[in-house]
CSV table of C-alpha atoms and ligand atoms in Angstrom, one decimal:
chain,number,residue,atom,x,y,z
X,1,UNK,CA,1.7,-2.4,-23.4
X,2,UNK,CA,5.0,-4.0,-22.5
X,3,UNK,CA,7.1,-3.9,-19.4
X,4,UNK,CA,10.8,-3.6,-18.7
X,5,UNK,CA,13.0,-3.9,-15.6
X,6,UNK,CA,14.4,-0.9,-13.9
X,7,UNK,CA,17.9,-2.6,-13.9
X,8,UNK,CA,17.6,-4.6,-17.1
X,9,UNK,CA,18.6,-4.5,-20.7
X,10,UNK,CA,15.3,-3.2,-22.0
X,11,UNK,CA,13.9,-6.7,-22.7
X,12,UNK,CA,10.1,-6.4,-22.9
X,13,UNK,CA,7.5,-8.7,-21.4
X,14,UNK,CA,3.7,-8.7,-21.1
X,15,UNK,CA,1.7,-7.5,-18.1
X,16,UNK,CA,0.7,-11.1,-17.4
X,17,UNK,CA,4.3,-12.1,-17.2
X,18,UNK,CA,5.2,-9.1,-15.1
X,19,UNK,CA,2.4,-9.9,-12.6
X,20,UNK,CA,3.3,-13.6,-12.4
X,21,UNK,CA,7.0,-13.0,-11.9
X,22,UNK,CA,6.5,-10.2,-9.3
X,23,UNK,CA,10.1,-9.1,-9.4
X,24,UNK,CA,12.6,-9.2,-12.3
X,25,UNK,CA,15.3,-11.9,-12.2
X,26,UNK,CA,17.9,-9.0,-12.4
X,27,UNK,CA,16.6,-7.7,-9.1
X,28,UNK,CA,14.8,-4.7,-10.7
X,29,UNK,CA,11.1,-3.8,-10.7
X,30,UNK,CA,8.9,-4.0,-13.7
X,31,UNK,CA,7.8,-0.7,-15.3
X,32,UNK,CA,5.4,0.0,-18.2
X,33,UNK,CA,7.3,1.1,-21.3
X,34,UNK,CA,5.0,4.2,-21.6
X,35,UNK,CA,2.3,5.9,-19.8
X,36,UNK,CA,-1.2,6.0,-21.3
X,37,UNK,CA,-2.9,9.4,-21.4
X,38,UNK,CA,-6.4,9.9,-20.1
X,39,UNK,CA,-7.9,13.1,-21.6
X,40,UNK,CA,-10.1,15.5,-19.6
X,41,UNK,CA,-13.3,14.4,-21.5
X,42,UNK,CA,-12.4,10.8,-20.5
X,43,UNK,CA,-12.0,11.8,-16.9
X,44,UNK,CA,-15.4,13.5,-17.1
X,45,UNK,CA,-16.9,10.3,-18.4
X,46,UNK,CA,-15.8,8.6,-15.2
X,47,UNK,CA,-18.1,10.8,-13.1
X,48,UNK,CA,-21.2,8.8,-13.6
X,49,UNK,CA,-19.4,5.4,-13.4
X,50,UNK,CA,-19.1,3.1,-10.4
X,51,UNK,CA,-15.8,2.5,-8.7
X,52,UNK,CA,-15.3,-0.8,-10.5
X,53,UNK,CA,-16.0,0.8,-13.9
X,54,UNK,CA,-13.6,3.6,-13.2
X,55,UNK,CA,-10.9,1.1,-12.2
X,56,UNK,CA,-11.5,-0.9,-15.4
X,57,UNK,CA,-10.9,2.2,-17.5
X,58,UNK,CA,-7.6,2.8,-15.9
X,59,UNK,CA,-6.5,-0.9,-16.0
X,60,UNK,CA,-7.3,-1.5,-19.7
X,61,UNK,CA,-4.4,0.4,-21.3
X,62,UNK,CA,-1.9,-1.1,-18.8
X,63,UNK,CA,-3.2,-4.7,-19.1
X,64,UNK,CA,-3.5,-4.7,-22.9
X,65,UNK,CA,-3.0,-8.5,-23.0
X,66,UNK,CA,-6.2,-8.9,-21.0
X,67,UNK,CA,-9.6,-8.7,-22.7
X,68,UNK,CA,-12.1,-6.1,-21.6
X,69,UNK,CA,-14.3,-8.9,-20.2
X,70,UNK,CA,-11.5,-10.4,-18.2
X,71,UNK,CA,-10.8,-7.0,-16.6
X,72,UNK,CA,-14.5,-6.4,-15.9
X,73,UNK,CA,-14.7,-9.8,-14.2
X,74,UNK,CA,-11.7,-9.1,-12.0
X,75,UNK,CA,-12.9,-5.7,-10.9
X,76,UNK,CA,-16.4,-7.0,-10.2
X,77,UNK,CA,-15.1,-9.9,-8.1
X,78,UNK,CA,-12.9,-7.5,-6.1
X,79,UNK,CA,-14.9,-4.3,-5.6
X,80,UNK,CA,-18.3,-5.3,-4.5
X,81,UNK,CA,-20.5,-4.9,-1.4
X,82,UNK,CA,-19.7,-8.3,0.0
X,83,UNK,CA,-16.0,-7.3,0.2
X,84,UNK,CA,-16.4,-3.6,1.0
X,85,UNK,CA,-18.7,-2.1,3.6
X,86,UNK,CA,-19.4,1.2,1.7
X,87,UNK,CA,-21.4,1.4,-1.5
X,88,UNK,CA,-18.9,3.8,-3.1
X,89,UNK,CA,-16.0,1.4,-2.3
X,90,UNK,CA,-13.5,4.3,-1.9
X,91,UNK,CA,-15.8,7.2,-0.7
X,92,UNK,CA,-14.7,10.8,-0.4
X,93,UNK,CA,-15.6,12.5,2.9
X,94,UNK,CA,-15.5,16.3,3.2
X,95,UNK,CA,-13.8,18.1,6.1
X,96,UNK,CA,-13.8,21.7,5.0
X,97,UNK,CA,-14.3,23.9,2.0
X,98,UNK,CA,-11.2,22.9,0.1
X,99,UNK,CA,-10.3,19.7,2.0
X,100,UNK,CA,-11.6,16.1,1.6
X,101,UNK,CA,-10.5,12.7,2.8
X,102,UNK,CA,-10.3,9.7,0.4
X,103,UNK,CA,-11.2,6.7,2.6
X,104,UNK,CA,-9.4,3.6,1.4
X,105,UNK,CA,-10.2,1.4,4.3
X,106,UNK,CA,-13.7,0.0,3.7
X,107,UNK,CA,-12.3,-3.4,2.6
X,108,UNK,CA,-12.2,-6.7,4.7
X,109,UNK,CA,-9.0,-5.8,6.7
X,110,UNK,CA,-9.7,-2.1,7.3
X,111,UNK,CA,-6.5,-0.8,5.6
X,112,UNK,CA,-5.8,0.5,2.1
X,113,UNK,CA,-3.9,-2.7,1.2
X,114,UNK,CA,-7.2,-4.2,0.4
X,115,UNK,CA,-7.7,-1.8,-2.6
X,116,UNK,CA,-4.9,-3.8,-4.3
X,117,UNK,CA,-4.9,-7.1,-2.6
X,118,UNK,CA,-8.6,-7.8,-3.3
X,119,UNK,CA,-7.8,-7.7,-7.1
X,120,UNK,CA,-4.2,-8.9,-7.3
X,121,UNK,CA,-5.1,-12.6,-6.8
X,122,UNK,CA,-7.7,-12.4,-9.6
X,123,UNK,CA,-5.3,-10.7,-12.0
X,124,UNK,CA,-2.7,-13.3,-11.1
X,125,UNK,CA,-5.0,-16.3,-11.8
X,126,UNK,CA,-5.8,-14.7,-15.2
X,127,UNK,CA,-2.1,-14.1,-15.8
X,128,UNK,CA,-1.3,-17.8,-15.2
X,129,UNK,CA,-3.9,-18.8,-17.8
X,130,UNK,CA,-2.3,-16.4,-20.3
X,131,UNK,CA,1.2,-17.5,-19.8
X,132,UNK,CA,0.2,-21.1,-20.0
X,133,UNK,CA,1.4,-21.8,-16.4
X,134,UNK,CA,0.0,-25.2,-15.6
X,135,UNK,CA,1.2,-25.4,-12.0
X,136,UNK,CA,0.4,-23.5,-8.8
X,137,UNK,CA,1.8,-20.3,-7.3
X,138,UNK,CA,3.0,-20.1,-3.7
X,139,UNK,CA,2.9,-16.5,-2.4
X,140,UNK,CA,5.4,-15.7,0.4
X,141,UNK,CA,4.8,-12.6,2.5
X,142,UNK,CA,6.8,-11.0,5.4
X,143,UNK,CA,4.5,-8.5,7.1
X,144,UNK,CA,4.7,-5.8,9.7
X,145,UNK,CA,1.0,-6.1,10.1
X,146,UNK,CA,-1.3,-4.9,7.4
X,147,UNK,CA,0.0,-6.6,4.2
X,148,UNK,CA,-0.1,-10.1,5.7
X,149,UNK,CA,-3.8,-10.0,6.6
X,150,UNK,CA,-4.8,-8.2,3.4
X,151,UNK,CA,-2.9,-10.8,1.3
X,152,UNK,CA,-4.5,-13.7,3.3
X,153,UNK,CA,-7.9,-12.3,2.7
X,154,UNK,CA,-7.2,-11.8,-1.0
X,155,UNK,CA,-5.7,-15.3,-1.7
X,156,UNK,CA,-7.8,-17.5,0.6
X,157,UNK,CA,-9.3,-20.4,-1.3
X,158,UNK,CA,-8.1,-18.9,-4.7
X,159,UNK,CA,-7.6,-21.9,-7.0
X,160,UNK,CA,-4.0,-22.8,-8.0
X,161,UNK,CA,-2.5,-20.5,-5.3
X,162,UNK,CA,-1.3,-20.9,-1.7
X,163,UNK,CA,0.0,-18.3,0.6
X,164,UNK,CA,2.4,-18.4,3.6
X,165,UNK,CA,2.7,-15.3,5.8
X,166,UNK,CA,5.5,-14.6,8.4
X,167,UNK,CA,5.0,-11.9,11.0
X,168,UNK,CA,7.4,-10.9,13.8
X,169,UNK,CA,6.1,-12.5,17.1
X,170,UNK,CA,6.4,-9.2,19.1
X,171,UNK,CA,6.2,-6.7,16.2
X,172,UNK,CA,2.5,-6.5,15.5
X,173,UNK,CA,-0.5,-5.2,17.4
X,174,UNK,CA,-2.9,-7.5,19.3
X,175,UNK,CA,-5.6,-6.8,16.7
X,176,UNK,CA,-3.3,-7.4,13.7
X,177,UNK,CA,-2.0,-10.7,15.3
X,178,UNK,CA,-5.6,-12.0,15.9
X,179,UNK,CA,-6.6,-11.0,12.4
X,180,UNK,CA,-3.9,-13.3,11.1
X,181,UNK,CA,-4.0,-16.3,13.5
X,182,UNK,CA,-7.7,-16.7,13.1
X,183,UNK,CA,-7.5,-16.7,9.3
X,184,UNK,CA,-9.7,-19.2,7.5
X,185,UNK,CA,-9.1,-20.8,4.1
X,186,UNK,CA,-7.8,-24.1,2.9
X,187,UNK,CA,-4.6,-22.7,1.2
X,188,UNK,CA,-3.2,-20.5,3.9
X,189,UNK,CA,-0.3,-20.7,6.4
X,190,UNK,CA,0.6,-18.2,9.1
X,191,UNK,CA,3.8,-18.3,11.2
X,192,UNK,CA,5.1,-16.1,13.9
X,193,UNK,CA,8.9,-15.6,13.7
X,194,UNK,CA,11.1,-15.2,16.8
X,195,UNK,CA,12.7,-11.9,15.6
X,196,UNK,CA,11.8,-8.5,14.3
X,197,UNK,CA,10.3,-7.5,10.9
X,198,UNK,CA,13.7,-7.3,9.3
X,199,UNK,CA,14.4,-10.9,10.3
X,200,UNK,CA,11.1,-12.1,8.7
X,201,UNK,CA,11.8,-10.0,5.6
X,202,UNK,CA,15.4,-11.3,5.2
X,203,UNK,CA,14.2,-14.9,5.7
X,204,UNK,CA,11.6,-14.5,3.0
X,205,UNK,CA,14.1,-12.9,0.6
X,206,UNK,CA,16.5,-15.8,1.3
X,207,UNK,CA,13.9,-18.4,0.5
X,208,UNK,CA,13.0,-16.5,-2.8
X,209,UNK,CA,16.7,-16.7,-3.8
X,210,UNK,CA,17.3,-20.3,-2.8
X,211,UNK,CA,17.3,-22.6,-5.9
X,212,UNK,CA,17.3,-25.8,-3.7
X,213,UNK,CA,14.0,-24.8,-2.1
X,214,UNK,CA,12.5,-23.8,-5.5
X,215,UNK,CA,13.4,-27.3,-6.8
X,216,UNK,CA,11.7,-29.0,-3.9
X,217,UNK,CA,8.5,-27.0,-4.2
X,218,UNK,CA,8.5,-27.6,-8.0
X,219,UNK,CA,8.2,-31.3,-7.3
X,220,UNK,CA,4.9,-30.4,-5.6
X,221,UNK,CA,4.1,-28.3,-8.7
X,222,UNK,CA,4.6,-24.9,-7.1
X,223,UNK,CA,6.5,-21.7,-8.1
X,224,UNK,CA,7.1,-18.7,-5.8
X,225,UNK,CA,5.7,-15.3,-6.3
X,226,UNK,CA,5.3,-12.1,-4.3
X,227,UNK,CA,2.3,-10.0,-3.1
X,228,UNK,CA,4.4,-7.1,-1.9
X,229,UNK,CA,4.1,-3.7,-3.6
X,230,UNK,CA,7.1,-4.5,-5.8
X,231,UNK,CA,4.5,-6.5,-7.9
X,232,UNK,CA,3.1,-4.3,-10.7
X,233,UNK,CA,-0.2,-6.1,-10.2
X,234,UNK,CA,-0.4,-4.4,-6.8
X,235,UNK,CA,0.6,-1.0,-8.0
X,236,UNK,CA,-1.6,-0.6,-11.0
X,237,UNK,CA,-5.0,-0.9,-9.3
X,238,UNK,CA,-3.9,1.9,-6.9
X,239,UNK,CA,-3.8,4.4,-9.8
X,240,UNK,CA,-7.5,4.0,-10.1
X,241,UNK,CA,-8.5,5.6,-6.8
X,242,UNK,CA,-6.7,8.9,-7.6
X,243,UNK,CA,-8.9,9.2,-10.7
X,244,UNK,CA,-12.0,8.0,-8.8
X,245,UNK,CA,-11.5,10.6,-6.1
X,246,UNK,CA,-11.2,13.4,-8.7
X,247,UNK,CA,-14.3,12.2,-10.5
X,248,UNK,CA,-16.1,12.1,-7.1
X,249,UNK,CA,-15.2,15.7,-6.4
X,250,UNK,CA,-16.6,16.8,-9.7
X,251,UNK,CA,-19.7,14.8,-9.1
X,252,UNK,CA,-20.2,16.5,-5.7
X,253,UNK,CA,-19.7,19.9,-7.4
X,254,UNK,CA,-16.6,20.7,-5.3
X,255,UNK,CA,-14.1,21.2,-8.2
X,256,UNK,CA,-14.3,22.1,-11.9
X,257,UNK,CA,-13.1,19.7,-14.6
X,258,UNK,CA,-9.4,20.5,-15.2
X,259,UNK,CA,-8.9,22.2,-11.8
X,260,UNK,CA,-5.6,21.0,-10.1
X,261,UNK,CA,-5.8,19.3,-6.7
X,262,UNK,CA,-3.2,18.2,-4.2
X,263,UNK,CA,-3.0,14.7,-2.8
X,264,UNK,CA,-1.4,14.1,0.6
X,265,UNK,CA,-0.2,10.5,1.0
X,266,UNK,CA,1.0,8.9,4.3
X,267,UNK,CA,4.0,7.0,2.9
X,268,UNK,CA,6.1,4.0,3.8
X,269,UNK,CA,7.3,1.8,0.9
X,270,UNK,CA,6.4,4.6,-1.6
X,271,UNK,CA,3.8,2.4,-3.4
X,272,UNK,CA,0.7,4.4,-2.7
X,273,UNK,CA,2.2,7.8,-3.7
X,274,UNK,CA,3.9,6.3,-6.7
X,275,UNK,CA,0.5,5.3,-8.0
X,276,UNK,CA,-0.4,9.1,-7.6
X,277,UNK,CA,2.7,9.9,-9.7
X,278,UNK,CA,1.4,7.7,-12.5
X,279,UNK,CA,-2.0,9.2,-12.3
X,280,UNK,CA,-0.4,12.7,-12.6
X,281,UNK,CA,1.7,11.6,-15.6
X,282,UNK,CA,-1.4,10.1,-17.2
X,283,UNK,CA,-3.0,13.6,-17.3
X,284,UNK,CA,-4.9,13.7,-14.0
X,285,UNK,CA,-4.9,17.4,-13.0
X,286,UNK,CA,-2.6,17.2,-9.9
X,287,UNK,CA,-0.7,20.1,-8.5
X,288,UNK,CA,1.5,18.7,-5.7
X,289,UNK,CA,1.9,15.1,-4.4
X,290,UNK,CA,2.6,15.7,-0.7
X,291,UNK,CA,4.6,12.9,0.8
X,292,UNK,CA,4.0,12.5,4.6
X,293,UNK,CA,6.4,10.5,6.7
X,294,UNK,CA,6.5,9.7,10.4
X,295,UNK,CA,9.7,10.0,12.5
X,296,UNK,CA,11.3,7.6,10.1
X,297,UNK,CA,12.0,10.6,7.8
X,298,UNK,CA,14.3,9.0,5.2
X,299,UNK,CA,12.0,10.1,2.3
X,300,UNK,CA,11.5,13.6,3.6
X,301,UNK,CA,15.3,14.1,3.7
X,302,UNK,CA,15.6,12.5,0.2
X,303,UNK,CA,13.0,14.8,-1.4
X,304,UNK,CA,14.5,17.9,0.3
X,305,UNK,CA,18.2,17.1,-0.3
X,306,UNK,CA,18.6,14.4,-3.0
X,307,UNK,CA,20.4,12.2,-0.5
X,308,UNK,CA,18.9,8.8,0.4
X,309,UNK,CA,20.5,7.6,3.6
X,310,UNK,CA,19.1,4.5,5.4
X,311,UNK,CA,21.9,4.5,8.0
X,312,UNK,CA,19.9,5.7,10.9
X,313,UNK,CA,18.0,4.4,13.9
X,314,UNK,CA,14.8,2.5,13.1
X,315,UNK,CA,12.0,4.1,15.2
X,316,UNK,CA,8.9,2.4,16.3
X,317,UNK,CA,6.0,4.9,16.0
X,318,UNK,CA,2.3,5.1,16.5
X,319,UNK,CA,1.9,4.8,12.7
X,320,UNK,CA,3.7,1.4,12.4
X,321,UNK,CA,2.7,0.7,8.8
X,322,UNK,CA,5.0,3.6,7.8
X,323,UNK,CA,8.0,2.4,9.9
X,324,UNK,CA,10.4,1.7,7.1
X,325,UNK,CA,13.8,2.7,6.1
X,326,UNK,CA,14.1,1.2,2.6
X,327,UNK,CA,11.2,2.4,0.3
X,328,UNK,CA,11.5,-0.1,-2.5
X,329,UNK,CA,9.2,1.7,-5.0
X,330,UNK,CA,11.4,4.8,-5.1
X,331,UNK,CA,13.4,2.8,-7.6
X,332,UNK,CA,10.5,3.0,-10.0
X,333,UNK,CA,10.3,6.8,-9.6
X,334,UNK,CA,14.1,7.2,-10.2
X,335,UNK,CA,13.8,5.0,-13.4
X,336,UNK,CA,11.0,7.2,-14.7
X,337,UNK,CA,12.8,10.5,-13.9
X,338,UNK,CA,16.0,9.4,-15.7
X,339,UNK,CA,13.9,8.7,-18.8
X,340,UNK,CA,14.1,4.9,-18.4
X,341,UNK,CA,17.9,4.7,-18.0
X,342,UNK,CA,18.9,1.6,-16.0
X,343,UNK,CA,22.5,2.6,-15.6
X,344,UNK,CA,22.2,5.3,-12.9
X,345,UNK,CA,19.5,3.2,-11.2
X,346,UNK,CA,21.8,0.2,-10.9
X,347,UNK,CA,24.5,2.5,-9.5
X,348,UNK,CA,22.3,4.0,-6.8
X,349,UNK,CA,20.8,0.7,-5.8
X,350,UNK,CA,24.2,-0.9,-5.5
X,351,UNK,CA,25.5,2.1,-3.4
X,352,UNK,CA,22.4,1.7,-1.2
X,353,UNK,CA,23.2,-1.9,-0.7
X,354,UNK,CA,26.9,-1.5,-0.1
X,355,UNK,CA,27.2,1.8,1.9
X,356,UNK,CA,23.6,2.5,2.9
X,357,UNK,CA,23.2,5.7,0.9
X,358,UNK,CA,23.2,7.4,-2.5
X,359,UNK,CA,22.8,10.9,-3.9
X,360,UNK,CA,21.0,11.8,-7.1
X,361,UNK,CA,22.1,14.6,-9.5
X,362,UNK,CA,20.7,18.1,-9.2
X,363,UNK,CA,18.6,17.7,-12.4
X,364,UNK,CA,16.7,14.7,-10.9
X,365,UNK,CA,16.3,16.6,-7.6
X,366,UNK,CA,14.7,19.5,-9.3
X,367,UNK,CA,12.3,17.3,-11.2
X,368,UNK,CA,11.3,15.7,-7.8
X,369,UNK,CA,10.8,19.1,-6.2
X,370,UNK,CA,8.5,20.1,-9.1
X,371,UNK,CA,6.1,17.3,-8.4
X,372,UNK,CA,6.5,16.4,-4.7
X,373,UNK,CA,6.5,18.3,-1.4
X,374,UNK,CA,7.4,16.5,1.8
X,375,UNK,CA,7.6,16.7,5.6
X,376,UNK,CA,7.1,14.4,8.6
X,377,UNK,CA,5.1,14.3,11.8
X,378,UNK,CA,6.2,13.1,15.3
X,379,UNK,CA,4.0,10.9,17.5
X,380,UNK,CA,3.1,13.8,19.6
X,381,UNK,CA,1.9,15.8,16.6
X,382,UNK,CA,0.0,12.8,15.3
X,383,UNK,CA,-2.0,12.5,18.6
X,384,UNK,CA,-2.6,16.3,18.6
X,385,UNK,CA,-3.8,16.1,15.0
X,386,UNK,CA,-6.3,13.3,15.8
X,387,UNK,CA,-7.7,15.5,18.5
X,388,UNK,CA,-7.7,18.6,16.3
X,389,UNK,CA,-9.5,16.8,13.4
X,390,UNK,CA,-12.2,15.7,15.8
X,391,UNK,CA,-12.6,19.1,17.3
X,392,UNK,CA,-12.6,21.1,14.0
X,393,UNK,CA,-14.3,18.7,11.6
X,394,UNK,CA,-16.0,16.1,13.9
X,395,UNK,CA,-14.0,13.5,12.0
X,396,UNK,CA,-12.3,10.5,13.6
X,397,UNK,CA,-9.1,9.5,11.8
X,398,UNK,CA,-6.4,6.9,12.4
X,399,UNK,CA,-2.7,7.6,13.2
X,400,UNK,CA,-1.4,7.2,9.6
X,401,UNK,CA,-4.1,9.6,8.2
X,402,UNK,CA,-3.3,12.0,11.0
X,403,UNK,CA,0.4,12.1,9.9
X,404,UNK,CA,-1.0,13.1,6.5
X,405,UNK,CA,-3.2,15.9,7.8
X,406,UNK,CA,-0.4,17.2,10.1
X,407,UNK,CA,2.0,17.4,7.1
X,408,UNK,CA,-0.7,19.2,5.0
X,409,UNK,CA,-1.0,21.8,7.8
X,410,UNK,CA,2.8,22.4,7.5
X,411,UNK,CA,2.5,22.6,3.7
X,412,UNK,CA,-0.3,25.2,4.0
X,413,UNK,CA,1.7,27.3,6.5
X,414,UNK,CA,4.7,27.4,4.1
X,415,UNK,CA,3.0,27.7,0.7
X,416,UNK,CA,-0.5,29.2,1.2
X,417,UNK,CA,-1.4,27.1,-1.8
X,418,UNK,CA,-5.2,27.5,-2.3
X,419,UNK,CA,-5.5,24.3,-4.4
X,420,UNK,CA,-8.2,21.8,-3.4
X,421,UNK,CA,-6.6,19.1,-1.3
X,422,UNK,CA,-7.4,15.4,-0.8
X,423,UNK,CA,-5.9,13.6,2.2
X,424,UNK,CA,-5.5,9.9,1.3
X,425,UNK,CA,-6.7,8.0,4.4
X,426,UNK,CA,-5.0,4.6,4.6
X,427,UNK,CA,-6.6,2.9,7.7
X,428,UNK,CA,-9.8,2.8,9.6
X,429,UNK,CA,-9.5,4.5,13.0
X,430,UNK,CA,-10.6,1.2,14.5
X,431,UNK,CA,-7.6,-0.6,13.1
X,432,UNK,CA,-5.3,1.5,15.3
X,433,UNK,CA,-7.9,2.0,18.0
X,434,UNK,CA,-5.6,2.0,21.0
X,435,UNK,CA,-3.9,5.2,19.9
X,436,UNK,CA,-7.0,6.8,18.5
X,437,UNK,CA,-8.9,6.1,21.8
X,438,UNK,CA,-6.1,7.5,23.8
X,439,UNK,CA,-6.1,10.7,21.7
X,440,UNK,CA,-9.8,11.3,22.0
X,441,UNK,CA,-10.8,9.9,25.4
X,442,UNK,CA,-9.8,10.9,28.9
X,443,UNK,CA,-6.6,9.3,30.3
X,444,UNK,CA,-8.3,7.8,33.3
X,445,UNK,CA,-10.9,6.1,31.1
X,446,UNK,CA,-8.4,4.4,28.8
X,447,UNK,CA,-5.9,3.5,31.5
X,448,UNK,CA,-5.3,-0.3,31.8
X,449,UNK,CA,-7.9,-1.2,29.2
X,450,UNK,CA,-7.3,-3.9,26.6
X,451,UNK,CA,-7.4,-3.2,22.9
X,452,UNK,CA,-10.8,-4.8,22.7
X,453,UNK,CA,-12.3,-2.7,25.5
X,454,UNK,CA,-10.9,0.3,23.6
X,455,UNK,CA,-12.6,-0.8,20.4
X,456,UNK,CA,-16.0,-0.8,22.1
X,457,UNK,CA,-15.2,2.5,23.8
X,458,UNK,CA,-14.2,4.2,20.6
X,459,UNK,CA,-17.3,2.9,18.9
X,460,UNK,CA,-19.5,4.3,21.6
X,461,UNK,CA,-17.6,7.6,21.6
X,462,UNK,CA,-17.6,8.1,17.8
X,463,UNK,CA,-21.1,6.6,17.2
X,464,UNK,CA,-19.5,4.4,14.5
X,465,UNK,CA,-20.0,0.7,14.4
X,466,UNK,CA,-16.9,-1.6,14.9
X,467,UNK,CA,-16.1,-2.9,11.3
X,468,UNK,CA,-17.1,-6.5,10.7
X,469,UNK,CA,-13.4,-7.5,10.1
X,470,UNK,CA,-12.4,-6.4,13.6
X,471,UNK,CA,-15.5,-7.3,15.6
X,472,UNK,CA,-15.3,-10.2,18.1
X,473,UNK,CA,-11.8,-11.1,16.9
X,474,UNK,CA,-11.0,-12.2,20.4
X,475,UNK,CA,-13.8,-14.8,20.3
X,476,UNK,CA,-12.8,-16.5,17.0
X,477,UNK,CA,-10.9,-19.8,17.1
X,478,UNK,CA,-7.1,-19.6,16.8
X,479,UNK,CA,-6.1,-21.6,13.7
X,480,UNK,CA,-2.4,-20.8,13.4
X,481,UNK,CA,-0.4,-20.9,16.5
X,482,UNK,CA,3.0,-22.0,15.2
X,483,UNK,CA,6.1,-20.0,16.2
X,484,UNK,CA,9.4,-20.6,14.3
X,485,UNK,CA,13.0,-19.6,14.8
X,486,UNK,CA,14.2,-17.2,12.2
X,487,UNK,CA,16.5,-19.8,10.9
X,488,UNK,CA,13.7,-22.3,10.4
X,489,UNK,CA,11.4,-20.4,8.0
X,490,UNK,CA,12.4,-22.5,5.1
X,491,UNK,CA,11.4,-25.7,6.9
X,492,UNK,CA,8.1,-24.1,7.8
X,493,UNK,CA,7.4,-23.4,4.1
X,494,UNK,CA,8.4,-27.0,3.1
X,495,UNK,CA,6.3,-28.6,5.8
X,496,UNK,CA,3.4,-26.4,4.7
X,497,UNK,CA,3.7,-27.4,1.1
X,498,UNK,CA,4.0,-31.1,1.9
X,499,UNK,CA,0.7,-31.1,3.8
W,501,PLP,C1,1.1,0.2,4.0
W,501,PLP,C2,0.5,1.4,4.7
W,501,PLP,C3,1.0,2.7,4.4
W,501,PLP,C4,2.2,2.9,3.5
W,501,PLP,O1,1.9,2.8,2.2
W,501,PLP,P1,3.1,2.6,1.1
W,501,PLP,O2,2.5,2.3,-0.2
W,501,PLP,O3,4.0,1.5,1.6
W,501,PLP,O4,3.8,3.9,1.1
W,501,PLP,C5,0.4,3.7,5.1
W,501,PLP,N1,-0.6,3.5,5.9
W,501,PLP,C6,-1.1,2.3,6.2
W,501,PLP,C7,-2.2,2.1,7.1
W,501,PLP,C8,-0.6,1.2,5.5
W,501,PLP,O5,-1.1,-0.1,5.8
């Protein structure tokens, strides 16, 4: 399997090169030249397999320059019971007769980013061996909370790599901040930025594009790469859990082989749901992919009208990991739907950059509507849904998952579609405990309580233990307390590398 850029001239590279480069030099994203087909009998053979074995089957055709042993080693090192606190890794919990939840938050940082960021560093190290890269890779990350911690956990102490994370000083929750500033590992750097997420993100992009900085770090034998979802090595492992959930439902006797199911995906950067699109294209029996947004409803508008318009107010919501106005991975979907034609993609992306919006043709819009359905949930609806899910199903869900369930309820009201449905759950309720506790507990009980008091209260109320990754966070030593001005991020990277 070879890879091409969404904006390129059709030049083909291997998966190892795509993973190592992260983003194409022409600004595009790497895409596999074709989509391998997984037949129904092959899906059936996944039923008796472990999560790691299922994942290996999906990775093999995409990473054809890796040996089967290399892939097995990567999945075993990533998906095991010292990294994940559930034996099934990505278990399926059942809410109702035709409704299940795919829990993607049993990894070390309690959000679905672990599903990809536990394996990406291992794939990257193997990729470097394959391309003959003799030096080291420096991963730069700007995070609004979840990606930073998941990337730190994935890359800590990984040989020949180092990682520097920037987070907005005031833009992350107390739990998210403590997760990052207490990070252990001998190759990690964490900096707060005086500014918002956009400042951190722009700063990182600037460093990536700065040849002078690249030259300095090359003297220390480093090259930059990215751990954001623009990297194919982060996207491809996510395809696996769509297949795994389907196999799990067959195993539990809840669906028949070949029966079509819906997946509802709480969406921000369009990475998770795009993996669902690939699964569907590969032959997984999927009816609709339901795209759930919060009040930042750019994608909902795009799917309904074909107009992508980022010129709107950025809203801070109770589902902060979906607060985003530019969904980078949509570019991959557009490239697929144009039949791998970079010309219109280049046009739309340059319009987005210059005027803040673009509109796709009717033909593309119809294709999108045949695959996706979309809506959004407000904060108020999110809180009501958390309460409702507890009352109806005795299930405690986080704010992002609740956006998904709320949007599914809207879909059912409009379509009466009887298909079996899986809500993709992207975070542990304990990760966004303050909102969840406020939704479920009496106002007077939660008033004036710290996030850590609420963690304990939620644990008591739900009879679920606080996950190891969040427990006693406030008691761990702070190892990274540096705050930098947004104009000094480059210096921070250089001083880190010189140490
Ligand atoms: C990152 C994240 C999302 C959004 O996923 P995308 O792949 O960016 O669409 C949703 N929920 C949680 C909890 C996340 O961390």
